[in-house]
Structure formats: C-alpha cells, structure tokens
XYZ file of C-alpha atoms in Angstrom:
661
model
C 130.661 187.119 117.488
C 131.997 189.361 120.282
C 131.719 187.558 123.512
C 130.914 190.529 125.315
C 127.719 191.247 122.823
C 125.947 188.379 124.888
C 123.883 188.751 128.189
C 124.938 187.263 131.156
C 122.631 184.587 131.168
C 122.900 183.902 127.078
C 126.780 183.614 128.215
C 126.322 181.385 130.700
C 123.996 179.105 128.749
C 126.082 178.875 126.037
C 129.092 178.490 127.895
C 128.086 175.317 129.666
C 126.998 173.869 126.360
C 129.754 174.250 124.541
C 133.111 175.817 126.805
C 135.301 175.452 123.910
C 133.332 178.748 122.157
C 134.404 180.987 124.599
C 138.285 180.386 125.627
C 139.786 182.228 122.890
C 137.972 185.594 121.688
C 139.643 185.459 118.175
C 138.006 182.117 117.911
C 134.218 183.778 119.304
C 134.333 186.721 116.767
C 132.209 187.484 113.823
C 134.166 189.675 111.547
C 131.276 192.066 111.339
C 130.578 194.707 107.857
C 131.161 197.581 107.559
C 128.759 199.531 108.803
C 126.509 202.031 106.621
C 127.933 206.220 106.855
C 125.125 207.437 108.298
C 123.383 205.256 110.269
C 121.661 205.880 113.972
C 123.866 206.995 116.721
C 121.488 205.096 119.442
C 123.656 202.163 121.109
C 122.672 198.683 119.241
C 120.361 196.120 121.445
C 122.139 192.564 122.659
C 121.343 189.870 120.155
C 119.085 187.454 120.948
C 120.981 184.180 120.796
C 118.929 180.915 119.898
C 120.471 177.590 121.139
C 120.222 174.016 120.084
C 120.936 171.861 122.991
C 120.883 168.721 121.727
C 123.291 169.860 118.704
C 125.479 171.967 121.867
C 125.400 174.986 118.899
C 124.821 178.553 119.335
C 122.848 181.215 117.170
C 122.445 184.613 117.320
C 119.214 186.071 115.667
C 119.458 188.983 113.614
C 117.670 190.630 110.846
C 113.653 189.510 109.763
C 114.128 188.326 105.913
C 110.150 187.588 105.619
C 107.930 186.579 106.839
C 104.132 184.037 106.118
C 100.962 182.689 107.517
C 102.865 180.162 109.703
C 106.409 181.043 110.179
C 108.895 184.202 109.752
C 112.575 183.935 108.185
C 115.547 185.317 110.177
C 119.228 185.397 109.167
C 120.855 183.446 112.119
C 124.439 182.926 112.758
C 126.430 180.162 114.092
C 128.569 181.841 117.013
C 131.535 179.221 116.640
C 131.702 178.945 112.499
C 130.174 182.325 111.672
C 128.344 181.101 109.111
C 125.290 182.511 108.473
C 122.420 181.485 107.582
C 118.425 181.479 106.243
C 116.248 180.014 109.255
C 112.862 179.389 109.145
C 110.989 179.929 112.332
C 107.629 178.403 113.191
C 106.689 178.524 116.493
C 104.925 175.414 118.396
C 101.780 176.956 118.939
C 100.971 177.145 115.008
C 101.564 172.920 114.612
C 99.890 172.092 117.902
C 97.641 169.748 115.695
C 98.690 166.557 114.221
C 97.718 167.709 110.660
C 99.906 170.721 110.946
C 102.618 169.111 112.225
C 102.742 166.329 109.654
C 102.774 169.466 107.001
C 105.993 170.880 108.675
C 107.292 166.753 108.853
C 106.810 166.208 105.211
C 108.169 169.808 104.604
C 111.497 169.050 106.223
C 111.785 165.227 105.071
C 111.682 166.449 101.300
C 113.693 169.369 101.328
C 116.303 167.049 102.792
C 116.351 164.842 99.670
C 117.094 167.858 97.798
C 120.621 168.615 96.103
C 120.822 171.052 93.284
C 122.477 173.787 91.583
C 118.996 175.822 91.691
C 117.170 174.600 94.772
C 117.698 176.744 98.248
C 120.254 174.257 99.939
C 118.869 172.252 103.433
C 121.477 172.359 106.319
C 119.542 171.424 109.628
C 116.795 171.349 112.129
C 115.728 171.621 115.528
C 112.969 172.706 117.882
C 112.837 173.546 121.091
C 109.868 174.321 123.558
C 108.642 177.606 121.563
C 109.326 177.233 117.956
C 110.945 174.834 114.859
C 113.813 176.343 113.289
C 114.617 175.555 109.793
C 118.265 176.258 108.766
C 118.667 177.268 104.606
C 121.293 178.483 102.798
C 121.388 182.228 103.059
C 120.518 184.115 99.450
C 121.561 187.580 100.178
C 120.478 189.612 97.386
C 117.253 188.393 99.222
C 114.555 187.373 95.880
C 112.762 187.799 92.235
C 109.760 189.589 94.851
C 112.193 192.031 96.091
C 113.958 192.988 92.553
C 110.417 193.461 90.764
C 109.087 195.731 93.933
C 112.541 197.554 92.999
C 112.574 197.893 89.470
C 108.673 196.839 88.762
C 109.805 195.655 85.470
C 112.898 193.352 83.993
C 114.626 193.141 79.917
C 113.929 190.343 78.306
C 117.614 189.130 78.796
C 117.347 189.117 82.504
C 114.198 187.554 82.135
C 115.560 185.265 79.718
C 118.973 184.363 82.111
C 116.247 183.807 85.261
C 113.739 181.913 83.410
C 117.082 179.245 82.492
C 117.742 178.964 85.847
C 114.161 178.567 87.174
C 113.931 175.779 84.724
C 116.968 173.869 85.315
C 115.822 173.844 89.465
C 111.990 173.196 88.660
C 113.236 170.051 85.701
C 115.180 168.560 89.351
C 112.110 168.830 91.133
C 109.868 167.290 88.327
C 111.897 165.105 87.717
C 112.262 163.425 91.135
C 108.446 163.192 91.385
C 107.961 166.582 93.124
C 105.771 169.759 92.532
C 106.509 172.841 93.702
C 102.994 174.397 93.333
C 103.601 177.777 95.231
C 105.891 178.933 92.148
C 106.067 182.841 92.339
C 108.966 186.108 92.746
C 108.849 185.520 96.324
C 110.212 181.851 96.392
C 113.152 182.941 94.131
C 115.720 183.426 96.309
C 118.898 185.470 95.151
C 122.339 184.156 95.916
C 125.472 187.093 96.347
C 126.996 185.385 92.926
C 123.250 186.752 91.337
C 121.891 182.972 91.235
C 118.831 182.218 91.359
C 117.531 179.344 93.847
C 113.836 177.352 94.117
C 112.788 177.651 97.789
C 110.087 177.244 100.186
C 108.697 173.949 100.141
C 106.243 174.462 101.917
C 102.939 173.484 99.682
C 105.365 171.091 97.419
C 104.010 167.873 97.255
C 104.924 164.222 95.591
C 103.556 163.667 91.629
C 100.480 161.546 91.385
C 98.026 160.265 89.037
C 95.601 162.047 87.921
C 93.238 159.511 89.875
C 95.008 160.147 93.062
C 95.681 163.855 92.613
C 94.273 166.105 95.482
C 92.013 168.400 94.462
C 93.000 170.777 97.402
C 93.373 174.947 95.941
C 96.684 175.854 96.994
C 99.220 178.727 96.178
C 99.029 181.592 95.393
C 95.651 183.437 94.306
C 97.500 185.367 90.939
C 99.596 182.455 90.153
C 97.030 179.286 90.033
C 96.479 177.161 87.159
C 92.500 176.756 85.882
C 92.450 172.791 87.067
C 93.218 174.282 90.532
C 90.564 176.256 90.666
C 88.648 173.951 88.937
C 89.524 170.921 91.470
C 90.623 168.802 88.764
C 94.461 168.941 91.151
C 97.918 169.805 90.644
C 100.086 168.217 87.841
C 103.379 169.317 86.174
C 101.317 171.757 84.186
C 100.075 173.573 86.682
C 103.547 174.748 87.759
C 104.466 175.399 83.800
C 100.840 177.865 84.690
C 102.652 179.488 87.326
C 105.612 180.088 85.778
C 103.810 181.938 82.784
C 102.268 184.313 85.094
C 105.636 184.440 86.532
C 107.782 185.628 82.911
C 104.462 187.868 82.648
C 104.789 189.698 85.684
C 108.410 190.474 85.507
C 108.268 191.527 81.759
C 104.719 193.750 82.287
C 104.773 195.005 85.962
C 101.753 192.993 86.931
C 100.911 189.525 87.539
C 98.693 188.381 83.820
C 95.026 187.909 85.803
C 95.281 190.294 88.531
C 92.475 192.588 89.730
C 90.705 194.243 92.632
C 88.119 191.510 93.450
C 89.537 188.199 93.843
C 86.559 186.279 92.557
C 87.016 188.555 89.924
C 90.762 187.092 89.850
C 89.725 183.659 89.765
C 86.752 184.194 86.710
C 89.659 185.807 84.555
C 91.453 182.755 85.354
C 89.413 180.137 84.813
C 88.493 182.018 81.223
C 92.225 182.430 80.388
C 90.817 186.625 80.123
C 94.451 188.731 80.042
C 95.711 190.984 77.709
C 99.329 191.146 76.015
C 100.665 194.610 76.628
C 101.967 195.711 72.906
C 105.355 197.148 74.476
C 106.131 192.995 74.959
C 108.147 191.491 71.978
C 106.644 189.410 69.713
C 108.644 186.542 70.994
C 107.557 187.198 74.011
C 103.912 187.278 73.161
C 104.323 183.962 71.705
C 106.385 182.220 74.679
C 103.526 183.598 77.035
C 99.986 182.546 74.734
C 101.508 178.794 74.541
C 102.238 178.705 78.279
C 99.065 180.193 79.625
C 96.821 177.484 77.693
C 93.653 176.323 79.495
C 93.683 172.586 78.840
C 97.254 171.813 80.547
C 98.148 169.410 77.594
C 98.429 172.127 75.548
C 100.775 173.812 77.275
C 104.476 174.050 76.691
C 106.775 171.872 78.226
C 109.582 173.027 80.207
C 112.004 171.792 77.828
C 109.749 173.384 74.695
C 109.906 176.368 76.385
C 113.923 176.436 76.840
C 113.862 175.577 72.382
C 111.118 178.593 72.028
C 112.638 181.393 69.520
C 112.592 183.566 72.519
C 115.476 181.844 73.615
C 116.869 181.005 70.531
C 116.899 184.074 68.674
C 117.305 186.257 71.791
C 120.678 187.078 73.838
C 121.042 185.766 77.395
C 123.488 187.011 79.676
C 126.296 184.574 81.112
C 126.099 186.642 84.278
C 123.776 189.695 85.793
C 125.727 192.324 87.344
C 124.137 192.820 91.132
C 123.445 196.406 90.350
C 120.596 194.777 88.366
C 118.782 194.235 91.656
C 117.897 198.422 91.337
C 118.421 199.367 87.820
C 118.098 198.221 84.359
C 122.050 196.786 83.831
C 123.796 198.095 80.162
C 124.034 194.704 78.613
C 124.659 193.864 75.211
C 125.382 190.676 73.081
C 129.348 189.624 73.274
C 131.219 192.319 71.260
C 134.171 191.355 69.215
C 136.482 192.126 71.625
C 134.810 189.048 74.434
C 134.260 187.264 71.124
C 137.856 187.433 70.515
C 138.638 186.689 74.729
C 136.300 183.126 74.068
C 138.515 182.390 71.031
C 141.822 183.179 72.432
C 140.711 181.223 75.813
C 140.331 178.131 73.303
C 143.596 178.665 71.581
C 145.223 179.242 75.177
C 143.709 176.290 77.362
C 141.567 174.012 74.778
C 138.687 172.533 75.966
C 138.320 171.480 79.494
C 138.276 167.949 80.435
C 136.829 166.807 83.658
C 138.956 165.537 86.989
C 138.296 162.099 86.326
C 138.728 161.993 82.664
C 142.399 163.570 83.097
C 145.884 162.064 84.398
C 148.689 163.862 85.821
C 150.607 163.160 82.542
C 147.738 165.234 80.303
C 147.334 167.598 82.916
C 151.442 168.339 82.471
C 150.390 168.506 78.962
C 147.951 171.219 79.130
C 149.669 173.082 81.632
C 153.038 173.370 79.069
C 150.365 174.650 76.147
C 150.331 177.662 78.886
C 153.330 179.258 78.649
C 156.178 177.478 76.486
C 157.492 174.987 79.760
C 156.160 177.143 82.727
C 154.669 174.990 84.865
C 151.778 175.938 86.677
C 151.560 175.901 90.332
C 148.315 177.145 91.808
C 145.296 176.035 89.824
C 143.173 177.359 92.756
C 142.307 180.829 91.980
C 139.755 179.627 88.836
C 136.335 180.948 90.197
C 133.354 182.517 88.406
C 133.013 185.854 87.121
C 130.523 188.698 88.155
C 130.252 192.967 87.429
C 130.500 194.311 90.761
C 131.334 198.466 90.225
C 132.292 201.059 88.090
C 135.771 200.718 88.839
C 135.547 196.717 89.421
C 134.659 194.037 87.872
C 134.345 190.837 90.033
C 136.088 188.602 92.323
C 136.727 184.802 93.898
C 137.232 183.674 96.540
C 140.928 182.305 97.369
C 143.480 181.475 100.539
C 144.778 184.347 101.353
C 148.337 183.045 102.280
C 148.479 179.954 100.247
C 151.649 179.437 98.688
C 151.034 176.984 96.412
C 151.893 173.385 96.026
C 156.005 172.794 96.481
C 157.781 172.408 93.082
C 158.576 168.783 91.872
C 161.770 168.329 90.325
C 160.934 168.351 86.946
C 159.194 171.617 87.869
C 161.908 173.073 88.856
C 163.495 172.143 85.736
C 160.914 173.146 83.573
C 161.272 176.717 85.262
C 165.144 176.933 85.482
C 164.968 175.967 81.558
C 162.239 178.261 81.024
C 164.108 181.512 82.678
C 167.577 180.304 80.499
C 165.044 180.593 77.576
C 163.459 184.307 78.355
C 167.069 184.600 79.112
C 168.440 184.278 75.359
C 166.307 187.140 74.442
C 168.302 189.747 75.251
C 165.777 190.770 78.501
C 167.239 192.501 81.343
C 166.575 189.545 84.488
C 166.799 189.722 88.092
C 167.230 187.004 90.314
C 164.370 185.977 92.769
C 165.578 187.780 96.307
C 165.516 186.092 99.285
C 164.175 188.477 101.417
C 161.037 189.412 98.748
C 157.942 190.158 100.539
C 155.453 187.348 100.323
C 151.511 187.850 101.301
C 152.118 186.272 104.614
C 154.971 188.858 105.670
C 152.342 191.660 104.180
C 149.704 190.250 106.240
C 151.529 190.329 109.503
C 152.563 193.971 108.986
C 149.338 195.265 108.433
C 147.807 193.282 111.073
C 150.262 194.549 113.737
C 150.710 198.513 112.570
C 146.278 198.705 112.470
C 146.398 196.802 116.298
C 148.658 198.883 117.479
C 146.758 201.925 116.042
C 143.439 200.997 116.961
C 144.572 199.649 120.393
C 146.024 202.908 121.312
C 143.989 205.784 119.839
C 141.467 207.484 121.808
C 137.208 207.863 121.039
C 136.752 210.872 118.183
C 133.575 211.511 116.857
C 135.417 212.630 113.354
C 138.850 212.665 111.809
C 141.743 214.173 112.474
C 142.888 216.759 109.191
C 144.629 215.202 106.502
C 147.473 215.422 104.737
C 147.017 218.533 102.614
C 149.629 217.419 99.523
C 150.987 213.250 100.567
C 153.881 212.391 98.675
C 152.940 210.355 95.769
C 151.760 206.218 96.269
C 150.681 203.945 93.986
C 147.015 202.325 93.919
C 144.791 200.470 92.249
C 142.218 202.751 90.340
C 140.683 199.890 88.205
C 140.348 196.225 88.714
C 138.539 193.360 86.521
C 138.530 189.561 87.587
C 138.890 187.360 84.631
C 140.376 184.394 86.723
C 137.424 182.115 85.038
C 140.013 181.684 82.373
C 142.521 183.755 82.097
C 143.627 185.570 86.021
C 143.438 189.109 87.579
C 143.623 192.223 86.179
C 144.064 195.765 87.491
C 145.454 199.648 86.452
C 147.375 201.201 88.918
C 147.403 204.898 89.406
C 150.562 205.645 87.203
C 148.694 203.987 84.340
C 150.476 200.494 84.354
C 148.675 197.770 83.640
C 148.806 194.316 85.299
C 147.615 190.807 85.301
C 148.533 188.359 87.936
C 147.589 184.786 85.759
C 145.685 181.902 87.104
C 149.464 179.860 86.992
C 151.312 182.331 89.332
C 152.669 183.824 86.500
C 152.467 188.317 86.213
C 152.891 190.412 83.601
C 152.785 193.749 83.319
C 152.871 196.705 80.601
C 154.326 199.670 81.884
C 156.006 203.179 80.413
C 152.485 203.753 78.471
C 152.435 199.955 77.512
C 156.085 200.506 75.982
C 158.000 197.675 78.146
C 156.624 194.598 79.534
C 157.862 193.378 82.828
C 157.490 189.845 83.483
C 157.314 187.880 86.883
C 157.869 183.821 86.799
C 155.619 182.414 89.850
C 159.235 181.563 91.281
C 159.689 185.718 91.912
C 162.239 186.471 88.947
C 161.876 189.359 86.748
C 162.353 189.967 83.446
C 162.424 193.407 81.568
C 161.361 194.084 77.914
C 161.034 196.216 75.532
C 157.358 195.590 73.747
C 158.997 195.542 70.359
C 161.239 193.009 71.613
C 158.762 190.441 73.468
C 159.644 186.795 72.977
C 156.914 184.907 70.524
C 156.362 183.102 73.728
C 154.743 186.443 75.813
C 152.631 187.337 72.997
C 149.638 185.101 73.881
C 149.990 186.624 77.814
C 150.568 190.366 76.571
C 147.506 190.350 74.363
C 145.622 189.109 77.598
C 146.444 192.154 78.979
C 145.711 194.338 76.425
C 142.455 193.243 76.380
C 142.050 193.482 79.968
C 143.576 197.316 79.783
C 141.063 197.927 76.940
C 138.289 196.286 78.363
C 138.886 198.735 81.762
C 139.415 201.858 79.622
C 136.622 201.540 78.119
C 133.472 200.425 80.551
C 135.121 201.507 84.296
C 135.653 204.678 86.458
C 138.214 205.654 88.240
C 138.030 204.471 91.598
C 139.310 207.768 93.218
C 140.464 211.434 92.757
C 144.288 210.342 94.043
C 146.291 211.751 90.821
C 149.766 212.682 90.954
C 151.757 214.316 88.361
C 154.938 213.346 90.471
C 154.866 209.373 90.352
C 157.532 206.682 91.084
C 159.414 205.442 87.492
C 157.310 202.774 85.835
C 160.227 200.474 87.306
C 159.397 201.024 90.576
C 155.745 199.947 89.510
C 154.702 197.230 92.542
C 153.326 193.392 91.386
C 150.334 192.220 92.982
C 151.196 189.057 95.025
C 147.356 187.920 96.130
C 144.017 189.168 96.101
C 140.986 187.834 98.225
C 137.344 188.334 97.818
C 135.036 187.843 100.881
C 131.239 188.368 101.373
C 131.803 192.622 101.907
C 135.656 193.436 100.399
C 137.936 192.612 97.997
C 141.391 192.228 99.226
C 145.174 193.024 97.537
C 148.444 192.584 98.362
C 151.753 194.077 96.638
C 154.990 193.491 97.056
C 156.124 196.765 98.066
C 153.993 195.994 101.236
C 150.458 197.770 99.891
C 147.586 196.066 101.278
C 144.260 197.846 99.634
C 140.867 196.672 100.692
C 137.941 197.979 98.467
C 134.469 197.507 99.745
C 131.597 196.467 97.302
C 128.118 198.073 98.951
C 129.598 201.830 99.025
C 132.502 201.815 97.064
C 134.982 202.791 99.720
C 138.632 201.845 100.110
C 141.232 201.927 102.434
C 145.045 201.852 101.068
C 147.982 200.902 103.790
C 151.618 201.712 102.467
C 155.021 203.122 103.817
C 155.749 206.983 103.707
C 158.273 207.441 100.688
C 160.077 209.253 103.156
C 160.625 206.762 105.772
C 159.368 203.229 107.189
C 156.172 205.005 108.882
C 152.921 204.407 107.426
C 150.349 206.072 106.129
C 146.448 205.319 105.700
C 144.272 206.172 102.893
C 140.582 206.080 102.943
C 138.543 206.749 99.889
C 134.843 207.418 100.386
C 131.729 206.550 98.356
C 131.889 210.104 96.666
C 135.464 209.015 95.453
C 137.099 211.914 97.824
C 140.659 210.515 99.185
C 141.321 211.021 102.872
C 145.514 210.429 103.427
C 146.530 210.465 107.083
C 149.835 209.561 108.603
C 149.058 206.427 111.010
C 150.905 207.677 113.603
C 148.529 210.674 113.960
C 145.211 208.797 113.850
C 147.027 206.598 116.720
C 147.412 209.772 119.157
C 144.049 211.732 117.997
C 141.878 208.925 116.796
C 139.361 208.933 114.324
C 135.732 208.962 113.445
C 133.610 205.631 113.788
C 133.296 204.991 110.128
C 136.594 204.778 109.579
C 137.558 203.008 112.961
C 134.718 199.912 111.820
C 136.604 199.376 108.442
C 139.859 199.242 110.049
C 138.906 196.880 112.498
C 137.097 194.836 109.518
C 139.897 194.967 107.831
C 142.110 193.535 110.283
C 139.713 191.124 112.011
C 139.688 189.679 108.298
C 143.347 189.245 107.889
C 143.752 187.618 110.607
C 140.624 185.394 109.664
C 141.951 184.619 106.890
C 145.335 183.540 108.247
C 144.117 181.790 111.364
C 145.988 184.083 113.514
C-alpha cells in the first residue's frame, strides 16, 4: 500500500504506532492487481484505515465481501506485510447485551481451535470502540452461492468434487464434537486454487446428548431438518439433512422445499414433501432420497454418502478450472494419455514416502532413479495443478530468484559422471558459460529498464503507434504446469517444446522434434539427433512429447504474433525459472526475455532485446489476443495508456517484491 494514499491523520496514527512501517516506500508498497481495461476514470477515494492499537498493526479496508444480520465481511490488507484477509466486522452496538457478546466470544473461541484443510482458517481478532474485527482466510473465489448464482446448476462431477471436500471438513467438525448448524451454499467458501472451505461458525455448537440438545430453531429456513422445526434439537444428522438440501440445490437449481410462503416451506419439510426432477441421474436421485429421510436414524452417514454408488460409479475430477465458477467446464474421465502419464509417474518416481520416513540415503536413491545419476537440486518447485485458461494450464508458487542448494562433493562428482556419460553418446556439447544469464540477472535488467521508462514517460491517454513489422522474437504461446509430478512445459512461437523439470534439468524438442536440446542443472548443454538420444533420456523425452501433445490438442495460441522468418532452432531460448503470483505467471529466459501472463483477462507483457541492437522491445498482447510491439525508448518519450502503464508498474513491483529489492 503506497503511503501516499493515506490521509494525513491516518498516516500519523499508523506512524506513531509503528514508525518502521513508513521508513521506506518499497516496504510499504502493495503490489496492486492490474486494472480492468474499461474501469471508471473517476479519481479513487482514499481507503479507510483500521488500526489495531494493541497489536500495532494497520489495515486498509477494501471491498465488501458479504453481509448478514449482525455483521459485514470486508477484504482488508495488512499495510506492513501486504497480507490480505476476509474480516468479519461486528458493530459494538450489535453486541451491547451480555448474551450477544457471549455469542461472538463463543464463535471466536470455537473457530480458534479449528485446523483443517477444508475449514476457513482463523487468523486473529481485536476490537475498538466501534467494532469487533475477526480476521479470517481470504477465499478469493467467494462461495458456492456465487458459483450457483452464475451457473444455476452444476454437473454431477462438480458436485462430487465439492461434496468430497465438504464431507472431509464436516467429518472433522463432528469428530471434534461440533455441529455447524447452518450449512448452506453461502457458507462454503472457495479458495484461489478452487478448494472448498467450511466457514461461518456463528451458529455452531458443541454436540450434546439427546436430552441436553438445544431446542432453538436456528439456521436457514430452506435447509432446516424436520427434527429442528419440531424442536427435537440438533444432532449430526441435522447437518447431513442440510447437506442433502445442498446437493439438491446444486443439481436442480433451487432448494427442495422452497415455496413462496415460509409456513408452506416448513410444512413441506416436516412432511418431507419434495419432487425429484427426471433430469437427475438415477444415482443422484437415490442419494438425495437416502439423505432426506424424516427419521434422523434412517439417513445416510457421511461415510455412507462417500461409499454410495453416486460416488463409486461416477467420475470425480481431481481439480476444477477457475472458469467453472461461471461456465460449464469440459470435464472428462482420464484419457489414455493421462493414464499413461500417471503410469509414467509411478515408474519414474515410485510411491512417495513421507519426509519423516525418508533417510538421506533413501532420498539419494529416489533421485538417482530419475535420470541415471542426475542429482536432484531443487525439489521446491513441485506444486499443485489447476487449469487456468485456453492457452495455459496452471501454475505453482516458487521463489523467483533462488539458485537452489550448493552441490556437495558427491553431487558434483555425479554431475561430472553424467556429463561424461552423455559425451560418450556422440552428442555435441557446450561447457557451462561463466557469463550465462541467471534469473537474478534477468530480473535486475528488466527492473532497471522498466523503472527508467516509467520514471521518465510523460502522461498520455493512449499508446503511441506500434511497430508495423517488428523483427521476429521468440515467446511462449502455450504452457502447462505438471510440476506436481514432472515440471513446467511450454511451447514457443517457433514451435519448439521445452520442459523445465523439477530436478533442474531442461529438455527441448526442436526443429519439428528432430533435434533434442538437453541442459543439465549446472548449465552444461548437449544436442542430440532425436533418433540417437541416449536411453537414459528417453523417459524425459516421452514426458515432453506428452505435454506437447496435450498443448496441441487442448490449448489455444496465446496471441497473434506469427513470424515466417524466426531465429534458427539452435537460437531457441531456455526457460530459467517461472513463478506464480495471485494475478500472473512470470517466465524468465536465458536470452534475457521476460514474459508475464495475466490470468484474469489473458493479457501478456513480453520484454526482450531487439534483434538489431541491445535496445529493448515491449510487446503487449490484449485480451482479444491482438499484439502491439513498441521500442521501450518510444514509450519513454511518448508515454502510454493507463492500462499498459499499470501493467508495467505491476511487473516491476512483482519482481522487486520477490527479490526483496
């Protein structure tokens, strides 16, 4: 958060509390997401600042995320750490009575004890004279209620995907003796990675015996169980009933007992009077019928739901693409190619042992199996997989400028042995270059030239004329993230396919797959004819071919940049490193090229050196995939649109943030 955006009073309040927050602008800057191209041009209002005097922290209040009877939920950002939260704000006026305050205290104390993958994380809380603030994990995809509103109905595979996660979180609560008592679409939150979290524990209560159960009617009318309406109290079966209503709502588009009159709704619930549409699959009809039973003892348990034929005989995806929040995703059971991928993973890596079980010797054994003696130097890049867009299939979180651990003497010997082994196969090879570009060097150059440009460019309302026929340069047209098993794959504009493997090696298929370019983690290069590739590299080549086929069949080109006279395959750049943020994917290449792909609108920025001299070119690909290339010097002299300037500034802030500069 730029300190200039605070009012004088807000700034002084924060500074007195923690003066270190405002000593350096780079420590108080928030990397802002790129703006939407057609946003309002009116001057933004200064954000409201919330101050935790006791904790000596400042937060600026962002957009409202939701509101209920007693509280509102806002997006808030810690000024110092830039961490974002979902914050439940409860006015003190709403908890003026002892029983009201006790209710909030109980919610806080209960939520504090919960630690589960599918439960919204509790961070901290504080209060001032006006409000109580409860800081929670921010789930950027909002909730199932928002997805349902956009989609109206979901497919069976999607419902299975979400239901498995709901049941996982709900079993955790029930095992701890906690009833949620308000299960509904709006209380199932969805993270950036499309993972579901149970939230809102305002009505949650400890499980009690039948005699001790509270007879209060609480919850959301459409999801209330008959025993709750009949004042028989809540048990775990009441949560299961609500879950059945959730399943029905997601598949049918409306709650099972919804009517125009609340009394009629309650009557239908007590009589279990609802209709199963014929459009539902037979297994879905059976599942809903087995859950929505009037007698709590007759309902399926959570474990029985998971073993029901609805799950056992139906396909459940491992991941859902973010696009499924607004449109029906293309979901199919694993294809033969994907099955081959899974089989290949098992043959290459075997079954994973836990970190506790593995000894250093076992670690070395596993690593040596990967590629005949090539030692693994960077395991931190293995991350989760998710589909993002038509020319990309998603991203991990890796440090931007890490060099990996230093080689031990044994590892160095192993590298030399591998190098000698490959030399004996008739490959052409190049020794590591002492002046080869590192990720840090690419970042340093990019930050310098972009900063120089941004600091000098005049204000402008539009972009200057672009180059009509820019000299050819190579960029990434498609990419796919399989780093949970193998590495990061990408297709270049010259049709070469490369994969940066998790252990640090790199293999490219060049010249229409006739040539193989192989690079060890120590930057030693080898070139082979595809038909003379050593046996020890065949497995990696197969993985690259599978990724290439996947991208060819499933992903679109990322822009309209097409050249007939591209540099020769031997001049093809290699990916040095890649990193994912909440808004973009960054790729750094050994020829100094930097490419940033923005997820939301699929715009891209490519910074590369001109083929004629050492000057820089900046290419912007807009959301329609139309490209515009400018000499950076022209942007410096003539300025550019707000849209492009904000993206350039975002790139600089992102690079500085991840390198600590």
